[in-house]
PDB file of C-alpha atoms in Angstrom:
ATOM      1  CA  MET A 231       0.543  27.290   5.686  1.00  0.00           C
ATOM      2  CA  GLN A 232       3.632  25.255   6.623  1.00  0.00           C
ATOM      3  CA  VAL A 233       1.586  22.787   8.714  1.00  0.00           C
ATOM      4  CA  LYS A 234      -0.824  22.159   5.819  1.00  0.00           C
ATOM      5  CA  THR A 235       2.052  21.539   3.413  1.00  0.00           C
ATOM      6  CA  LYS A 236       3.624  19.062   5.829  1.00  0.00           C
ATOM      7  CA  PHE A 237       0.258  17.311   6.222  1.00  0.00           C
ATOM      8  CA  VAL A 238      -0.109  16.990   2.441  1.00  0.00           C
ATOM      9  CA  GLU A 239       3.442  15.627   2.129  1.00  0.00           C
ATOM     10  CA  GLU A 240       2.742  13.044   4.832  1.00  0.00           C
ATOM     11  CA  LEU A 241      -0.499  11.993   3.120  1.00  0.00           C
ATOM     12  CA  ASN A 242       1.354  11.650  -0.165  1.00  0.00           C
ATOM     13  CA  MET A 243       4.031   9.470   1.425  1.00  0.00           C
ATOM     14  CA  MET A 244       1.345   7.312   3.037  1.00  0.00           C
ATOM     15  CA  LYS A 245      -0.412   6.992  -0.356  1.00  0.00           C
ATOM     16  CA  VAL A 246       2.848   5.871  -1.959  1.00  0.00           C
ATOM     17  CA  LEU A 247       3.471   3.319   0.794  1.00  0.00           C
ATOM     18  CA  ALA A 248      -0.104   1.998   0.667  1.00  0.00           C
ATOM     19  CA  THR A 249       0.020   1.726  -3.129  1.00  0.00           C
ATOM     20  CA  PHE A 250       3.351  -0.097  -2.931  1.00  0.00           C
ATOM     21  CA  LEU A 251       1.891  -2.559  -0.414  1.00  0.00           C
ATOM     22  CA  VAL A 252      -1.135  -3.188  -2.630  1.00  0.00           C
ATOM     23  CA  VAL A 253       1.133  -3.949  -5.608  1.00  0.00           C
ATOM     24  CA  LEU A 254       3.488  -6.073  -3.490  1.00  0.00           C
ATOM     25  CA  GLY A 255       0.562  -8.026  -2.033  1.00  0.00           C
ATOM     26  CA  HIS A 256      -0.752  -8.781  -5.503  1.00  0.00           C
ATOM     27  CA  VAL A 257       2.696  -9.872  -6.676  1.00  0.00           C
ATOM     28  CA  PHE A 258       3.131 -12.258  -3.743  1.00  0.00           C
ATOM     29  CA  THR A 259      -0.226 -13.912  -4.445  1.00  0.00           C
ATOM     30  CA  ASN A 260       1.346 -15.293  -7.620  1.00  0.00           C
ATOM     31  CA  TYR A 261       3.720 -17.341  -5.446  1.00  0.00           C
ATOM     32  CA  ARG A 262       0.982 -18.927  -3.355  1.00  0.00           C
ATOM     33  CA  ASP A 263      -0.663 -22.234  -4.107  1.00  0.00           C
ATOM     34  CA  GLY A 264      -2.513 -21.843  -7.395  1.00  0.00           C
ATOM     35  CA  GLY A 265      -0.477 -18.813  -8.411  1.00  0.00           C
ATOM     36  CA  LEU A 266       1.359 -18.229 -11.655  1.00  0.00           C
ATOM     37  CA  VAL A 267       4.943 -18.937 -10.527  1.00  0.00           C
ATOM     38  CA  LYS A 268       4.930 -22.722 -10.135  1.00  0.00           C
ATOM     39  CA  PRO A 269       8.517 -23.376  -8.964  1.00  0.00           C
ATOM     40  CA  TYR A 270       7.868 -21.316  -5.824  1.00  0.00           C
ATOM     41  CA  TYR A 271       4.487 -22.727  -4.782  1.00  0.00           C
ATOM     42  CA  ASP A 272       4.127 -22.975  -1.041  1.00  0.00           C
ATOM     43  CA  ASN A 273       7.238 -20.907  -0.358  1.00  0.00           C
ATOM     44  CA  ASP A 274       6.828 -20.163   3.350  1.00  0.00           C
ATOM     45  CA  ILE A 275       8.446 -16.728   3.155  1.00  0.00           C
ATOM     46  CA  PHE A 276       6.247 -15.551   0.281  1.00  0.00           C
ATOM     47  CA  VAL A 277       3.093 -17.000   1.835  1.00  0.00           C
ATOM     48  CA  THR A 278       3.875 -15.315   5.177  1.00  0.00           C
ATOM     49  CA  LEU A 279       4.656 -11.956   3.534  1.00  0.00           C
ATOM     50  CA  CYS A 280       1.492 -12.167   1.458  1.00  0.00           C
ATOM     51  CA  SER A 281      -0.639 -12.999   4.488  1.00  0.00           C
ATOM     52  CA  TYR A 282       0.928 -10.184   6.507  1.00  0.00           C
ATOM     53  CA  ILE A 283       0.514  -7.591   3.755  1.00  0.00           C
ATOM     54  CA  TYR A 284      -3.066  -8.682   3.065  1.00  0.00           C
ATOM     55  CA  SER A 285      -3.920  -8.310   6.752  1.00  0.00           C
ATOM     56  CA  PHE A 286      -3.729  -4.506   6.594  1.00  0.00           C
ATOM     57  CA  HIS A 287      -2.863  -3.090   3.168  1.00  0.00           C
ATOM     58  CA  MET A 288      -6.397  -2.389   1.924  1.00  0.00           C
ATOM     59  CA  PRO A 289      -7.664  -0.851   5.192  1.00  0.00           C
ATOM     60  CA  ALA A 290      -4.564   1.372   5.208  1.00  0.00           C
ATOM     61  CA  PHE A 291      -5.161   2.353   1.588  1.00  0.00           C
ATOM     62  CA  VAL A 292      -8.821   3.191   2.295  1.00  0.00           C
ATOM     63  CA  ALA A 293      -7.906   5.196   5.415  1.00  0.00           C
ATOM     64  CA  VAL A 294      -5.317   7.250   3.533  1.00  0.00           C
ATOM     65  CA  SER A 295      -7.757   7.839   0.671  1.00  0.00           C
ATOM     66  CA  GLY A 296     -10.339   9.025   3.196  1.00  0.00           C
ATOM     67  CA  GLY A 297      -7.770  11.396   4.684  1.00  0.00           C
ATOM     68  CA  VAL A 298      -7.003  12.833   1.264  1.00  0.00           C
ATOM     69  CA  TYR A 299     -10.716  13.219   0.521  1.00  0.00           C
ATOM     70  CA  PHE A 300     -11.362  14.895   3.889  1.00  0.00           C
ATOM     71  CA  TYR A 301      -8.440  17.285   3.478  1.00  0.00           C
ATOM     72  CA  THR A 302      -9.415  18.134  -0.089  1.00  0.00           C
ATOM     73  CA  ARG A 303     -13.032  18.758   0.858  1.00  0.00           C
ATOM     74  CA  ARG A 304     -12.430  20.578   4.140  1.00  0.00           C
ATOM     75  CA  GLU A 305      -9.293  22.610   3.487  1.00  0.00           C
ATOM     76  CA  LEU A 306      -9.363  23.100  -0.282  1.00  0.00           C
ATOM     77  CA  MET A 307     -13.178  23.412  -0.469  1.00  0.00           C
ATOM     78  CA  LYS A 308     -13.534  20.932  -3.340  1.00  0.00           C
ATOM     79  CA  TYR A 309     -16.169  18.234  -3.943  1.00  0.00           C
ATOM     80  CA  ASN A 310     -18.999  20.299  -2.468  1.00  0.00           C
ATOM     81  CA  ASN A 311     -21.244  19.380  -5.414  1.00  0.00           C
ATOM     82  CA  PHE A 312     -22.023  15.680  -4.933  1.00  0.00           C
ATOM     83  CA  GLY A 313     -23.452  15.213  -8.436  1.00  0.00           C
ATOM     84  CA  GLY A 314     -20.357  16.715 -10.015  1.00  0.00           C
ATOM     85  CA  TYR A 315     -18.156  14.575  -7.804  1.00  0.00           C
ATOM     86  CA  VAL A 316     -19.928  11.367  -8.843  1.00  0.00           C
ATOM     87  CA  LEU A 317     -19.847  12.352 -12.524  1.00  0.00           C
ATOM     88  CA  ASN A 318     -16.130  13.100 -12.291  1.00  0.00           C
ATOM     89  CA  LYS A 319     -15.454   9.707 -10.680  1.00  0.00           C
ATOM     90  CA  LEU A 320     -17.543   7.936 -13.323  1.00  0.00           C
ATOM     91  CA  LYS A 321     -15.474   9.548 -16.064  1.00  0.00           C
ATOM     92  CA  ARG A 322     -12.157   8.837 -14.354  1.00  0.00           C
ATOM     93  CA  ILE A 323     -12.842   5.288 -13.121  1.00  0.00           C
ATOM     94  CA  ILE A 324     -15.734   3.611 -14.930  1.00  0.00           C
ATOM     95  CA  VAL A 325     -14.830   4.694 -18.483  1.00  0.00           C
ATOM     96  CA  PRO A 326     -11.252   3.266 -18.309  1.00  0.00           C
ATOM     97  CA  TYR A 327     -12.607   0.152 -16.590  1.00  0.00           C
ATOM     98  CA  ILE A 328     -15.094  -0.500 -19.396  1.00  0.00           C
ATOM     99  CA  PHE A 329     -12.477   0.285 -22.069  1.00  0.00           C
ATOM    100  CA  PHE A 330      -9.943  -2.099 -20.486  1.00  0.00           C
ATOM    101  CA  SER A 331     -12.591  -4.819 -20.072  1.00  0.00           C
ATOM    102  CA  VAL A 332     -13.807  -4.613 -23.668  1.00  0.00           C
ATOM    103  CA  PHE A 333     -10.427  -4.325 -25.370  1.00  0.00           C
ATOM    104  CA  VAL A 334      -8.163  -6.386 -23.087  1.00  0.00           C
ATOM    105  CA  VAL A 335     -10.003  -8.714 -20.706  1.00  0.00           C
ATOM    106  CA  PHE A 336     -12.734 -10.073 -22.980  1.00  0.00           C
ATOM    107  CA  PRO A 337     -10.417 -10.707 -25.978  1.00  0.00           C
ATOM    108  CA  THR A 338      -7.908 -12.409 -23.669  1.00  0.00           C
ATOM    109  CA  LEU A 339     -10.591 -14.627 -22.167  1.00  0.00           C
ATOM    110  CA  PHE A 340     -11.904 -15.419 -25.654  1.00  0.00           C
ATOM    111  CA  VAL A 341      -8.454 -16.392 -26.983  1.00  0.00           C
ATOM    112  CA  LEU A 342      -7.548 -18.454 -23.918  1.00  0.00           C
ATOM    113  CA  GLY A 343     -10.944 -20.135 -23.798  1.00  0.00           C
TER     114      GLY A 343
END
């Protein structure tokens, strides 16, 4: 039981790190040419950090997510019903996506032209 707990803790730490890198990568894109923070356009440090983070942050995030899925399915015996799994993901991901698009993105695009 101790080995499984350690494995879960390591996966959680890797998820936190991968999530942090995703957020950091998106923040640094604002400092690149065409970004939102104009005084720092073409800042070599920010451009280099952004390029470095973007070179591996999404593959790392996907790999960690796959590890969590594998562990949850194999060790905890969850997600054995594929239809239920897909329905659960639709409720948790697609519904908030549609809500956010309708009530935030579209009105913002309409106001800004």
